[in-house]
Coordinates of C-alpha atoms in Angstrom, one line a residue:
Chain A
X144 CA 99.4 -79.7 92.9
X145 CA 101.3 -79.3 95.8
X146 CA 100.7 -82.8 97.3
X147 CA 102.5 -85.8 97.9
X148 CA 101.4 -88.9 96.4
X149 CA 101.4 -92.2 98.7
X150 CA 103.1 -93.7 95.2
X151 CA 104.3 -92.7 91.7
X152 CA 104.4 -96.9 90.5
X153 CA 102.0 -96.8 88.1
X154 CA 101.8 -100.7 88.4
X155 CA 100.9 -100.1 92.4
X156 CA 98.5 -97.9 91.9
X157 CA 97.2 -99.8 88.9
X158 CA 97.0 -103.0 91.9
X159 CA 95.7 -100.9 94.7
X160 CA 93.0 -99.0 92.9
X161 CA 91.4 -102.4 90.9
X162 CA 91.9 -104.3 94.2
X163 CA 89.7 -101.3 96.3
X164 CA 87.0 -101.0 92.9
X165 CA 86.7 -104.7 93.5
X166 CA 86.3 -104.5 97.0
X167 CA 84.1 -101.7 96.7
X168 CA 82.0 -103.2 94.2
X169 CA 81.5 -107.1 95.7
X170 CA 80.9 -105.6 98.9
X171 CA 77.9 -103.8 97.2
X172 CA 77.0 -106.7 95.7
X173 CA 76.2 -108.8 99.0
X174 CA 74.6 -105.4 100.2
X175 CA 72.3 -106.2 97.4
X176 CA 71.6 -109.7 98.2
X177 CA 71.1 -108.3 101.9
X178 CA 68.4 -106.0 100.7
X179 CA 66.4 -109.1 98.7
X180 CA 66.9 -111.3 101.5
X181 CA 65.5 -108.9 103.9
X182 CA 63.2 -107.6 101.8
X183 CA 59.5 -107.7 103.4
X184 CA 57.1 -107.5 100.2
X185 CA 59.1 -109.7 98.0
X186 CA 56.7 -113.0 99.8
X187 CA 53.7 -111.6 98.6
X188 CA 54.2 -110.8 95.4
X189 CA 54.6 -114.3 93.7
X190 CA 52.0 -116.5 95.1
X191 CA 48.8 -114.7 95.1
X192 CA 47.7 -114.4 91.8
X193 CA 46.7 -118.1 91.5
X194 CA 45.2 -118.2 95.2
X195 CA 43.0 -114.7 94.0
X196 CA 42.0 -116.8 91.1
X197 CA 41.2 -119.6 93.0
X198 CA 38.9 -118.1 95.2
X199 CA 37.0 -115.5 92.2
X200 CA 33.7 -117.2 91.5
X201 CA 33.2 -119.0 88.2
X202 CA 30.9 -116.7 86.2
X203 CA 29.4 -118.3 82.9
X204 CA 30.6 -116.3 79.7
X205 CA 27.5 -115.7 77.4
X206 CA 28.5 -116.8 74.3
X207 CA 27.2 -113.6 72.6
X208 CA 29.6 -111.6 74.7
X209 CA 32.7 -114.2 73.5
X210 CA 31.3 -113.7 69.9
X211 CA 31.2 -109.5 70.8
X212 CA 34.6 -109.1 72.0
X213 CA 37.3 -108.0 69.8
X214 CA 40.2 -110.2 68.3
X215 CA 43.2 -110.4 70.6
X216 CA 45.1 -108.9 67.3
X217 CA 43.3 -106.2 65.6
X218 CA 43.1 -106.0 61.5
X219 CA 45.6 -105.1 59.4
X220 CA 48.6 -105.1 62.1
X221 CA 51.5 -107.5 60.2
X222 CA 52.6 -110.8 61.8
X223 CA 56.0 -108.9 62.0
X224 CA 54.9 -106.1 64.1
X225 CA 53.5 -108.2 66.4
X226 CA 56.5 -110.6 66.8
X227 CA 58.3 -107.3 67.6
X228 CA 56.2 -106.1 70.1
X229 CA 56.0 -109.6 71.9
X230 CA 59.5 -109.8 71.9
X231 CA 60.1 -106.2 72.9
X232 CA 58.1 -106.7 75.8
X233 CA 59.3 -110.4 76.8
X234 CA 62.9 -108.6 77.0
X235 CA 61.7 -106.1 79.6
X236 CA 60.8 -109.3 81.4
X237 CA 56.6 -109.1 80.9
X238 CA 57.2 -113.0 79.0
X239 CA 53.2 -114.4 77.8
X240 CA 51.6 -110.8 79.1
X241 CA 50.6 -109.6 75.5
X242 CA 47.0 -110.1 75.9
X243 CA 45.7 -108.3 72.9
X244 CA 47.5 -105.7 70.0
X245 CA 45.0 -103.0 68.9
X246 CA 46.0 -99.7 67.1
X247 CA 44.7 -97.2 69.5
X248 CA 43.0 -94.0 68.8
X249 CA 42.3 -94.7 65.1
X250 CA 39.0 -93.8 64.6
X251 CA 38.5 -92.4 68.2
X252 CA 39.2 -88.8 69.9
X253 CA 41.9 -87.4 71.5
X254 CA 40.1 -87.5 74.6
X255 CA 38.9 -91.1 74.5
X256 CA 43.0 -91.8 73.6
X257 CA 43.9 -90.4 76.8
X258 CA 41.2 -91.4 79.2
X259 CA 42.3 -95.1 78.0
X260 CA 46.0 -94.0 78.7
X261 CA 45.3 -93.0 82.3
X262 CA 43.4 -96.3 82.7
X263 CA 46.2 -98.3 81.7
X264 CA 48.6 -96.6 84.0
X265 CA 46.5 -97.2 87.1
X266 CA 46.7 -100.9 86.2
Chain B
X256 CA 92.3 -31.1 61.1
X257 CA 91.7 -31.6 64.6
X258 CA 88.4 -33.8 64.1
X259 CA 90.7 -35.6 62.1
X260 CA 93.2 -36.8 64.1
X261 CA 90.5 -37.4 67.0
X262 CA 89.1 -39.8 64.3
X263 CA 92.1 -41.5 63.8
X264 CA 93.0 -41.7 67.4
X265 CA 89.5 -43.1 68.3
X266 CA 90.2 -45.3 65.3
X267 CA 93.1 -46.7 66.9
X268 CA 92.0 -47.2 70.3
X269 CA 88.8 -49.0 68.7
X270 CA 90.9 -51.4 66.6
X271 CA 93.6 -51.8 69.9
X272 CA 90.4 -53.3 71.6
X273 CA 89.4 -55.2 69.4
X274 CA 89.9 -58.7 69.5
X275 CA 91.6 -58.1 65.8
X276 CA 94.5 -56.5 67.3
X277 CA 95.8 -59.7 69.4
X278 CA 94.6 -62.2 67.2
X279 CA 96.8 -65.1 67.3
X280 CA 97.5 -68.0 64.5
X281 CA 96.8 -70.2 67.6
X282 CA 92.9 -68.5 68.0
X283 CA 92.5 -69.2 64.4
X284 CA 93.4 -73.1 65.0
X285 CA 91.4 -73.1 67.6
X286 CA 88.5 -71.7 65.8
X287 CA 88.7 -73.6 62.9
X288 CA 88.9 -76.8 65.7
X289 CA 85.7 -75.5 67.7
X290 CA 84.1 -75.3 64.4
X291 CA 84.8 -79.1 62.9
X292 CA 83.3 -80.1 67.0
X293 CA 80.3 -78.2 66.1
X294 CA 80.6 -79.8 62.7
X295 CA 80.8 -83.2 64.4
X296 CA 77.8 -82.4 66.9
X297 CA 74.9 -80.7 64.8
X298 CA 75.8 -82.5 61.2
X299 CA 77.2 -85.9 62.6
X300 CA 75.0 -85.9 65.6
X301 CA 78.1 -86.7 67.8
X302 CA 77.1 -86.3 71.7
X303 CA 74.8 -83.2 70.4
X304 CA 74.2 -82.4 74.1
X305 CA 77.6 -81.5 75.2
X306 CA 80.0 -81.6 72.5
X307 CA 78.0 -78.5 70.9
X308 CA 78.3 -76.5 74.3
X309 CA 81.9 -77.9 74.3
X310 CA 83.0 -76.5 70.8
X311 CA 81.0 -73.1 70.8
X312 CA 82.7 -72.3 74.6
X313 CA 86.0 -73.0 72.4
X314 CA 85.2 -70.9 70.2
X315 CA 84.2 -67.8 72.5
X316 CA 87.6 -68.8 74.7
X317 CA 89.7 -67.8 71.4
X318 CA 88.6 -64.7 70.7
X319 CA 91.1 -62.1 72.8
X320 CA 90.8 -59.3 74.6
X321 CA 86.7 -60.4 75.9
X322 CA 87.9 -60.0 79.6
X323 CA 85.9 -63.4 80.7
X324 CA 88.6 -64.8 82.8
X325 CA 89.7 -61.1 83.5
X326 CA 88.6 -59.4 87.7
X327 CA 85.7 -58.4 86.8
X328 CA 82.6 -61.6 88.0
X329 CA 81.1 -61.8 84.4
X330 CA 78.7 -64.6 83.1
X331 CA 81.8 -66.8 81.6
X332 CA 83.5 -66.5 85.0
X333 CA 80.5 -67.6 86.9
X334 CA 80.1 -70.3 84.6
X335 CA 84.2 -71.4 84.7
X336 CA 83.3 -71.1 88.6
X337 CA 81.1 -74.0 88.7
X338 CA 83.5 -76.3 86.7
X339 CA 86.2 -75.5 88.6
X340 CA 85.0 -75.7 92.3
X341 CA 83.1 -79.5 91.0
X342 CA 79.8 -77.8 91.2
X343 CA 78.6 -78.9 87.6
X344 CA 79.4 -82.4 87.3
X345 CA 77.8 -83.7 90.9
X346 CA 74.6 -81.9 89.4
X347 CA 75.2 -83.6 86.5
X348 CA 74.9 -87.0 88.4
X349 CA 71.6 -85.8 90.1
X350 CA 70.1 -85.6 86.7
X351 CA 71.4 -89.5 85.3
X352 CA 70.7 -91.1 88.6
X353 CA 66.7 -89.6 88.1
X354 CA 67.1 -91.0 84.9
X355 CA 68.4 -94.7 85.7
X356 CA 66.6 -97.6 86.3
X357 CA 69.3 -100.0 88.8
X358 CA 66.8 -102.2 88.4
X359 CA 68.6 -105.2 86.4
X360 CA 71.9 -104.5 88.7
X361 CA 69.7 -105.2 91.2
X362 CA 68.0 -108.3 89.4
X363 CA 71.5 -109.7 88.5
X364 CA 74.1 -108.2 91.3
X365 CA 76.5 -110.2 89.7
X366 CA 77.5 -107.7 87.2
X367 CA 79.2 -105.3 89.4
X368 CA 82.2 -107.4 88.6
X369 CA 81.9 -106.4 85.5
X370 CA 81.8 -102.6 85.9
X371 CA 84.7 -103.3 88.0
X372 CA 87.0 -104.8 85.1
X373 CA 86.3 -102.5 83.1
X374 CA 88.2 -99.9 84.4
X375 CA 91.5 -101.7 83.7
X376 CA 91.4 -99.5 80.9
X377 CA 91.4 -96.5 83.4
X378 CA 95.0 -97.9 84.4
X379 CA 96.5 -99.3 81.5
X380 CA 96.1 -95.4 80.2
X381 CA 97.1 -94.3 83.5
X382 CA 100.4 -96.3 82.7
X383 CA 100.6 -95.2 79.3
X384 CA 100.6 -91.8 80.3
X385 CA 103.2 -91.4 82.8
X386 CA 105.6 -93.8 80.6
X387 CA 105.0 -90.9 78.0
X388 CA 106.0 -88.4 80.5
X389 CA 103.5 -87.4 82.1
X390 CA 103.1 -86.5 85.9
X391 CA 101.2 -88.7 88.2
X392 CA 98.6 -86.7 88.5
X393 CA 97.5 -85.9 84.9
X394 CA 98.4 -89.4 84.5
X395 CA 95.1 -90.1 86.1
X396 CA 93.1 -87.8 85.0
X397 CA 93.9 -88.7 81.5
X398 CA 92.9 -92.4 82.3
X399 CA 90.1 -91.5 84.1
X400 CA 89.0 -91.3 80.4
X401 CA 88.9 -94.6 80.1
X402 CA 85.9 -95.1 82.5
X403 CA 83.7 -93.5 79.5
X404 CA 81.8 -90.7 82.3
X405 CA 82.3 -87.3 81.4
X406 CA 81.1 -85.6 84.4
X407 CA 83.7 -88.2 86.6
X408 CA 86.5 -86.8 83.6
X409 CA 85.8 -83.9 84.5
X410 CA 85.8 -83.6 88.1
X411 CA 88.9 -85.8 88.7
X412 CA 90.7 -83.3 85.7
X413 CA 89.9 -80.3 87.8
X414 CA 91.3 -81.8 91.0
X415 CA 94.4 -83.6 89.7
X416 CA 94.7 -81.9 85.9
X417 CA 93.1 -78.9 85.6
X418 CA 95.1 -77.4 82.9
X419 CA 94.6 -80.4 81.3
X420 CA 90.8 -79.9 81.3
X421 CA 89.6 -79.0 78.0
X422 CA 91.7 -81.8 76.2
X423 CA 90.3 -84.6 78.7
X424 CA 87.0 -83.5 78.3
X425 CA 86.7 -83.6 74.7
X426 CA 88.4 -86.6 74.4
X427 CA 86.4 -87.9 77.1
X428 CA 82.9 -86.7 75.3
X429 CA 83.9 -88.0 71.6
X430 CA 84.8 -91.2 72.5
X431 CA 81.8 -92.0 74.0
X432 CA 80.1 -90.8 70.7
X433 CA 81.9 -93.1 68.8
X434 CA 81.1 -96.5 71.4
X435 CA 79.3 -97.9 68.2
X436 CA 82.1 -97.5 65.9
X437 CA 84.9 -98.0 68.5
X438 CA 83.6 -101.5 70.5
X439 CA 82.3 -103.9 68.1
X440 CA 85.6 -104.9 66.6
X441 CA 87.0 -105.3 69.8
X442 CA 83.9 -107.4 70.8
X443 CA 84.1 -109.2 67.9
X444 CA 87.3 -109.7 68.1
X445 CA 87.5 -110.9 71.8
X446 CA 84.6 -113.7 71.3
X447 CA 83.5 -116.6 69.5
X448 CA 80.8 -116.7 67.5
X449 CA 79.1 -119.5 69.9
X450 CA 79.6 -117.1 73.1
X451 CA 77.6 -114.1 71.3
X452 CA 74.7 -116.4 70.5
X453 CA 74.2 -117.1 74.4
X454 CA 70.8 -116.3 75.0
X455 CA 70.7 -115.0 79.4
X456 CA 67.7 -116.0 81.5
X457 CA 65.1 -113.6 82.3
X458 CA 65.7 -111.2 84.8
X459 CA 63.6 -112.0 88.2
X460 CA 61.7 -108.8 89.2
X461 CA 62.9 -106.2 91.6
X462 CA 60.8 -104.9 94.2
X463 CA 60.3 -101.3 94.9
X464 CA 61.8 -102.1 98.4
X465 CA 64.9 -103.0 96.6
X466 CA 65.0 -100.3 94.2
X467 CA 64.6 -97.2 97.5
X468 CA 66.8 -98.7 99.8
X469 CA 69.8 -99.8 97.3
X470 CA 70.7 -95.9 96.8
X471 CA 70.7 -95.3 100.4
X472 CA 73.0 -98.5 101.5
X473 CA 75.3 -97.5 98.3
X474 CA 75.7 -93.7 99.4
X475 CA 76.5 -95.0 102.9
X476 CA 78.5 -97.5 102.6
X477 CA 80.6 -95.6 99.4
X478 CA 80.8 -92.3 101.0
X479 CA 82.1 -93.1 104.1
X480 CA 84.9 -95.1 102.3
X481 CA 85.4 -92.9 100.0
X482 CA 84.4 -89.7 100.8
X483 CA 86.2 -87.6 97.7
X484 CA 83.8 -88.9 95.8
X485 CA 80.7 -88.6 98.3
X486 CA 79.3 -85.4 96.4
X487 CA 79.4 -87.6 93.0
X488 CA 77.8 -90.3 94.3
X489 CA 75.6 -88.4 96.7
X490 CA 74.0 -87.2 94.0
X491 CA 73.4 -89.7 91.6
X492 CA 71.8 -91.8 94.5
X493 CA 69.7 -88.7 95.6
X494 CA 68.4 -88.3 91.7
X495 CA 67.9 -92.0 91.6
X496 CA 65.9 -91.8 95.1
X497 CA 63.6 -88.7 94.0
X498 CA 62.9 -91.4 90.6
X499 CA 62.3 -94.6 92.6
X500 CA 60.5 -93.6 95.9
X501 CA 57.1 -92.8 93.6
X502 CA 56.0 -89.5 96.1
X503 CA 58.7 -87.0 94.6
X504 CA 57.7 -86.9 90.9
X505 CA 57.8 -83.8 90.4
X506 CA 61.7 -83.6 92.0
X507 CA 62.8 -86.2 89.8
X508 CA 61.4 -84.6 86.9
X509 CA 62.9 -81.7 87.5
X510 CA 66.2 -83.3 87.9
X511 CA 66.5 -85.5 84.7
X512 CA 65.1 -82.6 82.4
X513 CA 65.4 -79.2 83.7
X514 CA 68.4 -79.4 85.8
X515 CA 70.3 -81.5 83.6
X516 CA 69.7 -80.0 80.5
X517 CA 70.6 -76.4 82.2
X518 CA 74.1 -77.7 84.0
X519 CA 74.9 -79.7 80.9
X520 CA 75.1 -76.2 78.9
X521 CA 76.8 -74.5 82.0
X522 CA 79.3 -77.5 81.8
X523 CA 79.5 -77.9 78.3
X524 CA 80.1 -74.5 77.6
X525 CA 82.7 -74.2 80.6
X526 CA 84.5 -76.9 79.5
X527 CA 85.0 -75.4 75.9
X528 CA 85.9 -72.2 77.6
X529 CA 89.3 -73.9 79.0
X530 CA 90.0 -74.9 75.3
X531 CA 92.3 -71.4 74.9
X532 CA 94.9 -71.6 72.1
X533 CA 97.7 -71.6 74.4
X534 CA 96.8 -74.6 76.4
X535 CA 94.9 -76.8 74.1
X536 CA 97.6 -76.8 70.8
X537 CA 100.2 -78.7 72.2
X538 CA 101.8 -81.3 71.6
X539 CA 100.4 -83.0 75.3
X540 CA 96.8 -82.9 73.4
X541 CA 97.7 -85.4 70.7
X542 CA 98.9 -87.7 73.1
X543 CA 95.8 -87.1 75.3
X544 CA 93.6 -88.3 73.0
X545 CA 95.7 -91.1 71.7
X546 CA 96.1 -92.3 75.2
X547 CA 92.0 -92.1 76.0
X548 CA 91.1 -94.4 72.9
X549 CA 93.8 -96.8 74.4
X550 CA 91.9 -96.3 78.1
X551 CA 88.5 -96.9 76.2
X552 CA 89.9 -100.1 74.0
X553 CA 91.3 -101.1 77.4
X554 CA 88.1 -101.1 79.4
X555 CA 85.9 -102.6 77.0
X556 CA 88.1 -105.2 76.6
X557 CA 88.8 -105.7 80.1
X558 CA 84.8 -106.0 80.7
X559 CA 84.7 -108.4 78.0
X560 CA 87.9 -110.6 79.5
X561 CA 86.0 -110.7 82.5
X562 CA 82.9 -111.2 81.1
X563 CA 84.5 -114.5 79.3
X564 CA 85.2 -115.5 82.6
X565 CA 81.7 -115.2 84.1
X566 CA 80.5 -116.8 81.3
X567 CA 82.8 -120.1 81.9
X568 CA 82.1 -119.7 85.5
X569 CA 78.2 -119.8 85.2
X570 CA 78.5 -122.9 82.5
X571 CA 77.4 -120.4 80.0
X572 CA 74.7 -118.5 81.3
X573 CA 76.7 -115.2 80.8
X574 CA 76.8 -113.9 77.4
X575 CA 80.8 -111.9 77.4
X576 CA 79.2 -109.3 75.4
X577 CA 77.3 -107.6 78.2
X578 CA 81.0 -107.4 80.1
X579 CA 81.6 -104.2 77.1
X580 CA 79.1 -102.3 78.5
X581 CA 81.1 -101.8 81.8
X582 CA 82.9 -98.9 80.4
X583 CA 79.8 -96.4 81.8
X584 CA 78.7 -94.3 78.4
X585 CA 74.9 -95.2 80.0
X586 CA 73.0 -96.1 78.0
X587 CA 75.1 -96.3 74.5
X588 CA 77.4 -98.9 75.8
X589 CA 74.5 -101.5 76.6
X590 CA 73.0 -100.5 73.3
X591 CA 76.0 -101.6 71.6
X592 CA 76.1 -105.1 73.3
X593 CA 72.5 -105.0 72.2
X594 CA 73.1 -104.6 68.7
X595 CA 76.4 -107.0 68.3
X596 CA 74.2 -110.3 70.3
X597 CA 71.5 -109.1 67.7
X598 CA 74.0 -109.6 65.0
X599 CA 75.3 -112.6 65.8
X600 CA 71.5 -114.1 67.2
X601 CA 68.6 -112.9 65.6
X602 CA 65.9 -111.8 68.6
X603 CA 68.8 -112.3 71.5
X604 CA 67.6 -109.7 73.2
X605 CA 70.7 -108.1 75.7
X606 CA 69.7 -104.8 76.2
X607 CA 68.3 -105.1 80.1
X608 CA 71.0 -107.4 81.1
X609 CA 73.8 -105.0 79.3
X610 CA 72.6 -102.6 81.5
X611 CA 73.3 -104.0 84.7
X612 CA 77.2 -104.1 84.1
X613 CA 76.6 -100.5 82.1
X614 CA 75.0 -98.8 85.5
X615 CA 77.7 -100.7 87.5
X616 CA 80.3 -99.6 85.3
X617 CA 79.5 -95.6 86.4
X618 CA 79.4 -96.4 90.1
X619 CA 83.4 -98.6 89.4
X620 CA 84.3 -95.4 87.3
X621 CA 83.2 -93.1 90.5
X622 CA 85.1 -95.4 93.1
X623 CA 88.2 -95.6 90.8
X624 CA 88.2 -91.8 90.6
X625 CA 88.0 -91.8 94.3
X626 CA 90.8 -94.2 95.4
X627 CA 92.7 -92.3 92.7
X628 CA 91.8 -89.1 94.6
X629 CA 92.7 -91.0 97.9
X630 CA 96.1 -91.4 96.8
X631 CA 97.7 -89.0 95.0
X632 CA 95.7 -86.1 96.5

C-alpha cells in the first residue's frame, strides 16, 4: 500500500478502534437525546386529543344510524386473522387503534378501492 | 491450394483468439464456482440481488483473451472503474438510507451500544487474520466482514485489500444470506430461556423533527471526525433525508429503487469481475472465508454479550436478543431476533426494537471502517 501504519498490534488496534466506535456511537446517542429535548413539536403532540374532544359538542347518535353502521369486524374474517392483525399493528406501536377489520374491495370497483386508499392516507 | 492454406491460416488465427486457446484449468474452477454462486442465488434464493451479479461477473472475468481490463475504456472497465475509485458502494448507501426508517434508534438511543459491540467480531477476525499471516492491511479488510455491510466490505477492500476484493466480497454477501442459519444457535446458545421471553416496552413515537435533523447532526458530527468515511456516510444520511423530509418523494424514490437496483448490478457484476482464476484460487481464499464466519460469529455474539449486559443494567427491560442484530445485514439481522423471541414467546414481538441496534450496527460498521482507515492508511 505504500503507507505506514500508526500500529501493526492487532490487540491496539483492536482497543483503539472499539474505544473510538464507542465514542463515536454514545456521543451520537446524547446528540439524540439533544434533538428530543429540543425538539419544538414534540409538546403538542400528546395532549391535545382529549382537550379536542373535550371541547367537540355532544351530538345525539340516532339509534337507527348505531343499528346501520357496520360491525367493527366484518363476516367471515377468522378470530386468528384478527389477533394477527391487532398484534401486527400494536408492534409498530398503534397499541388499541384497530377500530374496525373489513375486507376491502370485495364486492366493490377498482376505483371505489383506491379512492378509499387515498382517503386513508390523508388521515 | 492457396485458398487452402489461407483457410487454415485464418483457422489458426481464429482459434489463437479465441478464448479456447488460453483456457486455463484455473478458468474452468472458476466457472464451475461462478456457476454453483448462481446456483446458490436463483435456486437457493441466496442474496439474489448481488450474489447473481457477483457470480455471472466471475464467470465473464474467466473467460481469456475478452480484453475488459485490457487499454482499451470498454463497458467492463467502466464498470471495474466505479468499484475501484469507491464510486458504487457510497451510491449504494444513498439507496439503504432512502430506504431506512431510524426511527426506533431514535425512539430507544440506547441501542447504539449495541451496534457498537458488535463489531468485536470485526477485530477478533482482524486478529485472526494477521496471526495467520496476513498483512495489516488485508487484515482489516478481511474483518471488516464481520460488520455484515457489503458495500462498507467493499470499499474498505479496495482501499486497504484490493486484490483481495473478490474473495471479501463474496464472503461478505453469503454470509449475510445465511444470518438465519448462522445466528440462532449462537443466540441460543448465549441466553436463557427466561431472557428470550422478555417482552420490551413500546417504543414512544418519534417526531418528524427528530427523524430530519438526526441525519444532519450524524453527517456532521461523523464526517468531520472521520472524514474517510464521509462519502459513506454522506450518503446514507442524504438518502435517509430525501425519505424523511416528506417534500423530496420523488428523490427518495428514485434512490431506494432506481438507483440502487442499477449500482447494485454495476457493483455486483464488478465485484465478480475481480474473481479471475489467478487471484481468487488460492490458498489466501479459504482462509478468507473461514476467517469472515469467525468475524460474523464474533459480532453477533459480541452484540448479544452486550446485550446481556443491557438487559441486567435495565432490571430486564432489554431482551439480549435484539443485541444480534448489531451485526448490520439490515433488515435480515432484526428479522432473525424477531423470529428466535417468537420461538421462545409466542406473540413477543421484537422486530421494531431489533431494528434499532440493526440500523446502529451499519453506522458502528461505517465508523469502524473509518478509524481502521485512519490508522493504517
Amino acid at each position: 500500500m505504500g503507507h505506514s501504519p500508526v500500529t501493526t498490534n492487532p490487540l491496539i488496534i483492536m482497543m483503539i478502534n472499539m474505544t473510538v466506535v464507542f465514542i463515536v456511537l454514545v456521543v451520537l446517542m446524547y446528540l439524540i437525546k439533544l434533538i428530543h429535548i429540543i425538539d419544538p413539536t414534540k409538546v403538542k403532540e400528546t395532549p391535545e386529543q382529549p382537550a379536542d374532544d373535550e371541547d367537540l359538542p355532544l351530538v345525539p347518535v340516532k339509534s337507527s344510524e348505531a343499528a346501520e353502521s357496520p360491525p367493527p369486524v366484518e363476516e367471515g374474517i377468522p378470530p386468528e386473522i384478527i389477533a394477527a392483525i391487532s398484534a401486527a399493528v400494536t408492534a409498530y406501536g398503534f397499541a388499541g387503534q384497530v377500530k374496525a377489520v373489513r375486507i376491502l374491495n370485495h364486492e366493490g370497483t377498482p376505483w371505489r378501492a383506491s379512492a378509499r386508499f387515498n382517503t386513508l392516507a390523508r388521515k | 491450394m492457396e485458398a487452402l492454406n489461407a483457410f487454415s491460416v485464418s483457422l489458426q488465427a481464429v482459434w489463437n483468439d479465441s478464448g479456447f486457446s488460453a483456457f486455463t484449468a484455473g478458468n474452468g474452477i472458476m466457472i464451475l464456482v461462478g456457476l454453483l454462486l448462481l446456483y446458490m442465488a436463483f435456486v437457493k434464493e441466496f442474496e439474489p440481488l448481488l450474489l447473481g451479479p457477483i457470480a455471472f461477473g466471475c464467470i465473464l472475468a474467466n473467460f481469456p483473451n475478452t480484453g475488459f481490463f485490457g487499454e482499451e475504456m470498454n463497458v467492463m472497465k467502466a464498470i471495474n472503474f466505479g468499484i475501484t475509485n469507491e464510486i458504487f458502494p457510497p451510491l449504494i448507501f444513498l439507496g439503504i438510507g432512502a430506504m431506512t426508517d431510524f426511527s426506533p434508534l431514535l425512539a430507544r438511543p440506547s441501542t447504539l451500544l449495541l451496534g457498537a459491540a458488535a463489531q468485536i467480531g470485526v477485530f477478533v477476525a482482524l486478529g485472526g487474520a494477521m496471526l495467520v499471516g496476513f498483512d495489516v492491511h488485508e487484515a482489516a479488510a478481511i474483518g471488516i466482514i464481520g460488520g455484515a455491510d457489503g458495500p462498507t466490505s467493499i470499499y474498505l477492500s479496495t482501499k486497504l485489500a484490493p486484490h483481495l476484493l473478490g474473495a471479501i466480497a463474496v464472503a461478505a454477501y453469503s454470509y449475510m444470506s445465511l444470518v438465519p442459519l448462522i445466528q440462532p444457535p449462537i443466540m441460543k446458545l448465549m441466553t436463557t430461556q427466561a431472557e428470550r421471553e422478555i417482552v420490551m416496552k413500546e417504543l414512544r413515537p418519534v417526531t418528524k423533527f427528530e427523524r430530519v435533523v438526526f441525519p444532519i447532526v450524524a453527517t456532521i458530527f461523523i464526517s468531520l471526525l472521520l472524514p474517510p468515511i464521509a462519502a459513506l456516510l454522506g450518503c446514507l444520511m442524504l438518502g435517509n433525508l430525501f425519505r424523511e423530509s416528506g417534500v423530496t418523494d420523488r428523490l427518495s424514490d428514485t434512490a431506494q429503487n432506481s438507483l440502487i437496483n442499477i449500482v447494485t448490478i454495476f457493483l455486483g457484476t464488478g465485484t465478480g469481475m475481480t474473481m479471475s482464476a489467478e487471484g481468487f484460487l488460492r490458498a489466501d481464499t479459504l482462509l478468507i472465508i473461514a476467517l469472515g464466519l469467525v468475524a460474523f460469529m464474533g459480532g453477533t455474539a459480541g452484540g448479544l454479550v452486550f446485550g446481556k449486559i443491557m438487559c441486567k443494567v435495565t432490571g430486564g427491560a432489554i431482551n439480549p436478543l435484539i443485541g444480534s442484530a448489531g451485526v448490520s445485514a439490515v433488515p435480515m439481522a432484526a428479522r432473525v431476533s424477531q423470529l428466535v423471541g417468537m420461538k421462545s414467546k409466542p406473540g413477543n414481538y421484537l422486530l421494531m426494537h431489533a431494528m434499532g441496534p440493526n440500523v446502529a450496527g451499519v453506522i458502528g460498521t461505517a465508523v469502524a471502517a473509518g478509524t481502521m482507515l485512519a490508522m493504517l492508511k
